[in-house]
mmCIF file of C-alpha atoms in Angstrom:
data_model
loop_
_atom_site.group_PDB
_atom_site.id
_atom_site.type_symbol
_atom_site.label_atom_id
_atom_site.label_comp_id
_atom_site.label_asym_id
_atom_site.label_seq_id
_atom_site.Cartn_x
_atom_site.Cartn_y
_atom_site.Cartn_z
ATOM 1 C CA MET A 1 49.898 17.923 28.356
ATOM 2 C CA ALA A 2 52.479 20.711 29.069
ATOM 3 C CA PRO A 3 54.565 21.571 26.021
ATOM 4 C CA HIS A 4 57.731 20.164 27.579
ATOM 5 C CA ASP A 5 56.097 16.834 28.414
ATOM 6 C CA PHE A 6 55.937 15.696 24.752
ATOM 7 C CA TRP A 7 58.539 13.096 23.473
ATOM 8 C CA GLN A 8 59.415 11.965 27.131
ATOM 9 C CA GLU A 9 57.816 8.571 27.298
ATOM 10 C CA LEU A 10 57.091 5.581 25.315
ATOM 11 C CA HIS A 11 53.859 3.960 26.409
ATOM 12 C CA PRO A 12 53.134 0.208 26.137
ATOM 13 C CA PRO A 13 50.982 -1.132 23.274
ATOM 14 C CA GLY A 14 47.301 -0.422 23.774
ATOM 15 C CA LYS A 15 47.861 2.308 26.369
ATOM 16 C CA PHE A 16 45.823 4.642 24.162
ATOM 17 C CA ALA A 17 42.877 3.303 22.222
ATOM 18 C CA GLU A 18 42.661 3.856 18.568
ATOM 19 C CA GLN A 19 41.335 7.346 17.680
ATOM 20 C CA LYS A 20 39.817 8.884 14.591
ATOM 21 C CA GLU A 21 39.762 12.355 15.916
ATOM 22 C CA PHE A 22 42.520 14.310 17.739
ATOM 23 C CA THR A 23 42.770 17.620 19.650
ATOM 24 C CA SER A 24 46.197 18.562 20.822
ATOM 25 C CA PHE A 25 48.271 15.580 20.252
ATOM 26 C CA TYR A 26 48.465 12.495 17.886
ATOM 27 C CA ILE A 27 49.232 8.954 19.034
ATOM 28 C CA ALA A 28 51.969 7.439 16.785
ATOM 29 C CA ALA A 29 52.846 3.686 17.006
ATOM 30 C CA LEU A 30 56.138 2.013 16.573
ATOM 31 C CA GLU A 31 56.273 -1.362 14.806
ATOM 32 C CA ASP A 32 56.374 -3.135 18.172
ATOM 33 C CA GLY A 33 53.163 -1.359 19.335
ATOM 34 C CA ARG A 34 54.659 1.051 21.672
ATOM 35 C CA GLN A 35 52.977 4.415 21.530
ATOM 36 C CA LEU A 36 54.307 7.948 21.515
ATOM 37 C CA ARG A 37 52.323 11.239 21.937
ATOM 38 C CA LEU A 38 53.206 13.883 19.418
ATOM 39 C CA PRO A 39 52.020 17.501 19.447
ATOM 40 C CA ILE A 40 49.954 18.694 16.497
ATOM 41 C CA ARG A 41 51.359 21.606 14.561
ATOM 42 C CA VAL A 42 48.978 23.518 12.420
ATOM 43 C CA LEU A 43 50.215 24.425 8.905
ATOM 44 C CA ALA A 44 49.815 27.913 7.318
ATOM 45 C CA ASP A 45 46.512 27.219 5.650
ATOM 46 C CA GLY A 46 44.886 26.661 9.035
ATOM 47 C CA ASP A 47 43.064 23.582 7.956
ATOM 48 C CA HIS A 48 45.815 21.063 7.889
ATOM 49 C CA ALA A 49 48.319 19.997 10.489
ATOM 50 C CA LEU A 50 51.139 17.508 11.078
ATOM 51 C CA ALA A 51 52.405 15.591 14.148
ATOM 52 C CA SER A 52 55.640 16.982 15.360
ATOM 53 C CA LEU A 53 58.850 15.297 16.601
ATOM 54 C CA ILE A 54 61.902 17.157 17.935
ATOM 55 C CA VAL A 55 64.391 14.512 18.624
ATOM 56 C CA ASN A 56 66.845 16.817 20.680
ATOM 57 C CA GLN A 57 64.082 17.589 23.143
ATOM 58 C CA ALA A 58 63.123 13.931 23.537
ATOM 59 C CA SER A 59 64.066 12.062 26.617
ATOM 60 C CA PHE A 60 67.181 9.786 26.273
ATOM 61 C CA ALA A 61 64.892 6.731 26.825
ATOM 62 C CA VAL A 62 62.783 7.755 23.842
ATOM 63 C CA LEU A 63 65.807 8.750 21.704
ATOM 64 C CA ASP A 64 67.508 5.533 22.516
ATOM 65 C CA ALA A 65 64.570 3.474 21.390
ATOM 66 C CA LEU A 66 64.246 5.380 18.137
ATOM 67 C CA VAL A 67 67.986 4.872 17.523
ATOM 68 C CA GLU A 68 67.995 1.243 18.255
ATOM 69 C CA SER A 69 65.004 0.764 15.841
ATOM 70 C CA LEU A 70 66.570 2.699 13.066
ATOM 71 C CA ALA A 71 69.906 1.087 13.522
ATOM 72 C CA GLU A 72 68.512 -2.397 13.296
ATOM 73 C CA LYS A 73 66.586 -1.453 10.090
ATOM 74 C CA ILE A 74 69.663 -0.290 8.322
ATOM 75 C CA ARG A 75 71.999 -2.812 9.722
ATOM 76 C CA PRO A 76 71.425 -5.360 6.943
ATOM 77 C CA MET A 77 72.744 -2.810 4.417
ATOM 78 C CA ARG A 78 76.213 -3.278 6.046
ATOM 79 C CA ILE A 79 76.735 0.506 6.451
ATOM 80 C CA ASP A 80 80.426 1.698 6.657
ATOM 81 C CA ILE A 81 79.646 5.303 7.537
ATOM 82 C CA VAL A 82 76.708 7.432 8.558
ATOM 83 C CA ALA A 83 76.137 10.987 7.239
ATOM 84 C CA GLY A 84 73.770 13.325 9.209
ATOM 85 C CA LEU A 85 71.651 16.220 8.059
ATOM 86 C CA PRO A 86 71.490 19.464 10.170
ATOM 87 C CA THR A 87 70.216 20.391 12.473
ATOM 88 C CA LEU A 88 68.117 17.787 14.336
ATOM 89 C CA GLY A 89 69.164 14.851 12.132
ATOM 90 C CA LEU A 90 72.709 15.167 13.541
ATOM 91 C CA THR A 91 71.471 14.071 17.043
ATOM 92 C CA LEU A 92 69.977 10.952 15.403
ATOM 93 C CA ALA A 93 72.774 10.297 13.038
ATOM 94 C CA ALA A 94 75.468 10.304 15.568
ATOM 95 C CA ALA A 95 73.579 7.968 17.914
ATOM 96 C CA VAL A 96 72.779 5.502 15.087
ATOM 97 C CA ALA A 97 76.481 5.396 14.007
ATOM 98 C CA GLN A 98 77.473 4.603 17.572
ATOM 99 C CA LYS A 99 74.769 1.995 17.815
ATOM 100 C CA LEU A 100 76.133 0.390 14.566
ATOM 101 C CA GLY A 101 79.596 0.131 16.274
ATOM 102 C CA HIS A 102 81.111 2.981 14.284
ATOM 103 C CA GLY A 103 83.756 5.214 15.886
ATOM 104 C CA ARG A 104 82.611 8.333 14.087
ATOM 105 C CA TYR A 105 80.100 9.870 11.622
ATOM 106 C CA VAL A 106 80.063 12.564 9.017
ATOM 107 C CA PRO A 107 78.044 15.648 9.906
ATOM 108 C CA LEU A 108 76.778 17.913 7.137
ATOM 109 C CA GLY A 109 76.189 21.586 8.011
ATOM 110 C CA THR A 110 74.768 24.948 7.155
ATOM 111 C CA SER A 111 77.682 26.832 8.639
ATOM 112 C CA ARG A 112 80.299 27.767 5.950
ATOM 113 C CA LYS A 113 83.859 27.499 7.296
ATOM 114 C CA PHE A 114 86.541 29.473 5.297
ATOM 115 C CA TRP A 115 88.077 26.246 3.821
ATOM 116 C CA TYR A 116 84.800 24.836 2.437
ATOM 117 C CA ARG A 117 84.164 24.807 -1.273
ATOM 118 C CA ASP A 118 81.170 26.366 -2.926
ATOM 119 C CA GLU A 119 80.789 23.587 -5.447
ATOM 120 C CA LEU A 120 80.365 21.254 -2.475
ATOM 121 C CA SER A 121 77.163 22.927 -1.251
ATOM 122 C CA VAL A 122 73.489 23.038 -2.306
ATOM 123 C CA ALA A 123 70.456 25.189 -1.343
ATOM 124 C CA LEU A 124 68.530 23.943 1.726
ATOM 125 C CA SER A 125 65.047 24.399 3.050
ATOM 126 C CA SER A 126 62.872 22.569 5.488
ATOM 127 C CA ILE A 127 59.189 22.594 6.620
ATOM 128 C CA THR A 128 60.189 23.921 10.093
ATOM 129 C CA THR A 129 62.285 26.819 8.724
ATOM 130 C CA PRO A 130 60.535 27.713 5.399
ATOM 131 C CA THR A 131 61.650 31.345 5.298
ATOM 132 C CA GLN A 132 65.238 30.810 5.953
ATOM 133 C CA GLN A 133 67.599 30.771 2.956
ATOM 134 C CA LYS A 134 70.361 28.274 3.799
ATOM 135 C CA ARG A 135 72.939 26.180 2.066
ATOM 136 C CA LEU A 136 74.080 22.742 2.938
ATOM 137 C CA TYR A 137 77.795 22.124 3.111
ATOM 138 C CA ILE A 138 80.163 19.260 3.522
ATOM 139 C CA ASP A 139 83.674 19.679 5.047
ATOM 140 C CA PRO A 140 85.976 18.703 2.220
ATOM 141 C CA ARG A 141 88.171 16.952 4.727
ATOM 142 C CA MET A 142 85.346 14.447 5.282
ATOM 143 C CA LEU A 143 85.337 13.184 1.663
ATOM 144 C CA PRO A 144 87.806 10.385 2.223
ATOM 145 C CA LEU A 145 85.578 9.002 4.832
ATOM 146 C CA LEU A 146 82.734 8.678 2.266
ATOM 147 C CA ALA A 147 84.535 7.639 -0.813
ATOM 148 C CA GLU A 148 83.910 4.009 -2.003
ATOM 149 C CA ARG A 149 82.034 3.351 1.269
ATOM 150 C CA ARG A 150 78.491 2.030 2.004
ATOM 151 C CA VAL A 151 76.882 5.387 3.163
ATOM 152 C CA ALA A 152 73.549 5.854 5.153
ATOM 153 C CA LEU A 153 72.121 9.396 4.940
ATOM 154 C CA ILE A 154 70.154 10.151 8.238
ATOM 155 C CA ASP A 155 67.623 12.909 9.110
ATOM 156 C CA ASP A 156 65.325 13.167 12.056
ATOM 157 C CA VAL A 157 62.156 13.735 10.071
ATOM 158 C CA ILE A 158 61.331 13.220 6.370
ATOM 159 C CA SER A 159 58.397 15.580 5.538
ATOM 160 C CA SER A 160 58.311 17.463 2.217
ATOM 161 C CA GLY A 161 61.342 15.660 1.071
ATOM 162 C CA ALA A 162 63.258 18.952 0.452
ATOM 163 C CA SER A 163 65.986 18.419 3.096
ATOM 164 C CA ILE A 164 66.686 14.757 2.192
ATOM 165 C CA VAL A 165 66.858 15.579 -1.486
ATOM 166 C CA ALA A 166 69.222 18.284 -0.801
ATOM 167 C CA GLY A 167 71.468 15.828 1.070
ATOM 168 C CA LEU A 168 71.366 13.480 -1.815
ATOM 169 C CA GLU A 169 72.294 16.201 -4.238
ATOM 170 C CA LEU A 170 75.263 17.206 -2.012
ATOM 171 C CA LEU A 171 76.488 13.711 -1.819
ATOM 172 C CA ALA A 172 76.012 13.199 -5.547
ATOM 173 C CA ALA A 173 78.258 16.163 -6.048
ATOM 174 C CA CYS A 174 80.943 14.369 -4.029
ATOM 175 C CA GLY A 175 80.468 11.220 -6.138
ATOM 176 C CA ILE A 176 78.622 9.453 -3.384
ATOM 177 C CA GLU A 177 75.308 7.397 -3.715
ATOM 178 C CA PRO A 178 73.958 6.322 -0.304
ATOM 179 C CA VAL A 179 72.699 2.817 0.044
ATOM 180 C CA ALA A 180 70.202 3.714 2.823
ATOM 181 C CA ILE A 181 68.204 6.793 3.925
ATOM 182 C CA GLY A 182 66.978 6.741 7.461
ATOM 183 C CA ALA A 183 64.652 8.885 9.669
ATOM 184 C CA ALA A 184 62.911 8.426 12.974
ATOM 185 C CA MET A 185 59.596 9.756 11.483
ATOM 186 C CA LEU A 186 58.020 9.671 8.043
ATOM 187 C CA GLN A 187 55.853 12.681 8.192
ATOM 188 C CA SER A 188 52.932 12.385 5.687
ATOM 189 C CA GLU A 189 53.408 11.058 2.237
ATOM 190 C CA ARG A 190 54.506 14.450 0.597
ATOM 191 C CA TRP A 191 58.086 13.348 0.339
ATOM 192 C CA ARG A 192 57.438 10.571 -2.164
ATOM 193 C CA GLU A 193 56.939 12.749 -5.145
ATOM 194 C CA LYS A 194 60.164 14.786 -4.520
ATOM 195 C CA LEU A 195 62.108 11.742 -3.809
ATOM 196 C CA ALA A 196 60.895 9.933 -6.919
ATOM 197 C CA ALA A 197 61.862 13.066 -8.992
ATOM 198 C CA ALA A 198 65.261 12.780 -7.562
ATOM 199 C CA GLY A 199 65.682 9.203 -8.697
ATOM 200 C CA PRO A 200 63.442 5.985 -8.857
ATOM 201 C CA GLN A 201 65.986 3.999 -6.636
ATOM 202 C CA TRP A 202 65.566 6.127 -3.552
ATOM 203 C CA ALA A 203 62.062 5.107 -2.325
ATOM 204 C CA ALA A 204 63.285 1.497 -1.935
ATOM 205 C CA ARG A 205 66.141 2.672 0.333
ATOM 206 C CA ILE A 206 64.046 4.621 2.915
ATOM 207 C CA ALA A 207 63.771 3.328 6.468
ATOM 208 C CA GLY A 208 61.712 5.032 9.100
ATOM 209 C CA VAL A 209 60.887 4.168 12.553
ATOM 210 C CA PHE A 210 57.328 5.168 12.353
ATOM 211 C CA ALA A 211 54.960 7.049 10.113
ATOM 212 C CA THR A 212 52.422 9.837 10.749
ATOM 213 C CA PRO A 213 49.774 11.157 8.358
ATOM 214 C CA MET A 214 48.679 14.563 7.170
ATOM 215 C CA LEU A 215 45.792 15.739 9.344
ATOM 216 C CA GLU A 216 42.770 17.951 8.307
ATOM 217 C CA ARG A 217 40.334 19.942 10.420
ATOM 218 C CA ASN A 218 36.821 18.451 10.429
ATOM 219 C CA ALA A 219 33.484 20.191 10.851
ATOM 220 C CA ALA A 220 33.688 19.722 14.635
ATOM 221 C CA GLY A 221 37.085 21.767 14.713
ATOM 222 C CA ARG A 222 39.090 18.482 15.491
ATOM 223 C CA TRP A 223 41.914 16.829 13.518
ATOM 224 C CA GLN A 224 41.414 13.725 11.551
ATOM 225 C CA VAL A 225 43.579 11.978 9.052
ATOM 226 C CA ALA A 226 43.342 13.799 5.734
ATOM 227 C CA ARG A 227 41.346 12.271 2.913
ATOM 228 C CA LEU A 228 43.539 11.455 -0.080
#
């Protein structure tokens, strides 16, 4: 596949046979069986890799399917307002809010405006930008939209757990405890330990459209699901 061909099509159930080894892409399955081809990104150690999803490069058809699935998963939580994590989480969060029938959402950001308050910010890192030193901010003007509301915190992918925990810490500084945490993809299981350390209640509030495993290189040089 050409690099720009990923994330453009959802294939019907059974289009690709179940595989135990992978070369350049991984086949992820939604709960209804539809399949999505994801490129494999090699991690720094050279022996492990992850399946990648970039939602703002996905086709509108794929994005809409992910949004619809996630919105239906969190709809029973009677969400009043959606907050989105930068950068790619904003694409998903805005669309999920709209699918839920909301008129707006609350975008968190990494760009500090002059009226922002330092105490309403936390350090932020992610697996896709590990060397960048950033802070996560909330516009103080958005606080009334969140106060005493049922909030969902949305990101595109939950991987190491660092970004979602930063979002929870920032909302906690604002006196907000989300009732739901959503993502299009749950990438491996590494996030569970960090989320558990942030609070025992969070794991039960996670909703993901699909999950992908950690991969490891085998003796033949191909990728397989990593052994625990």
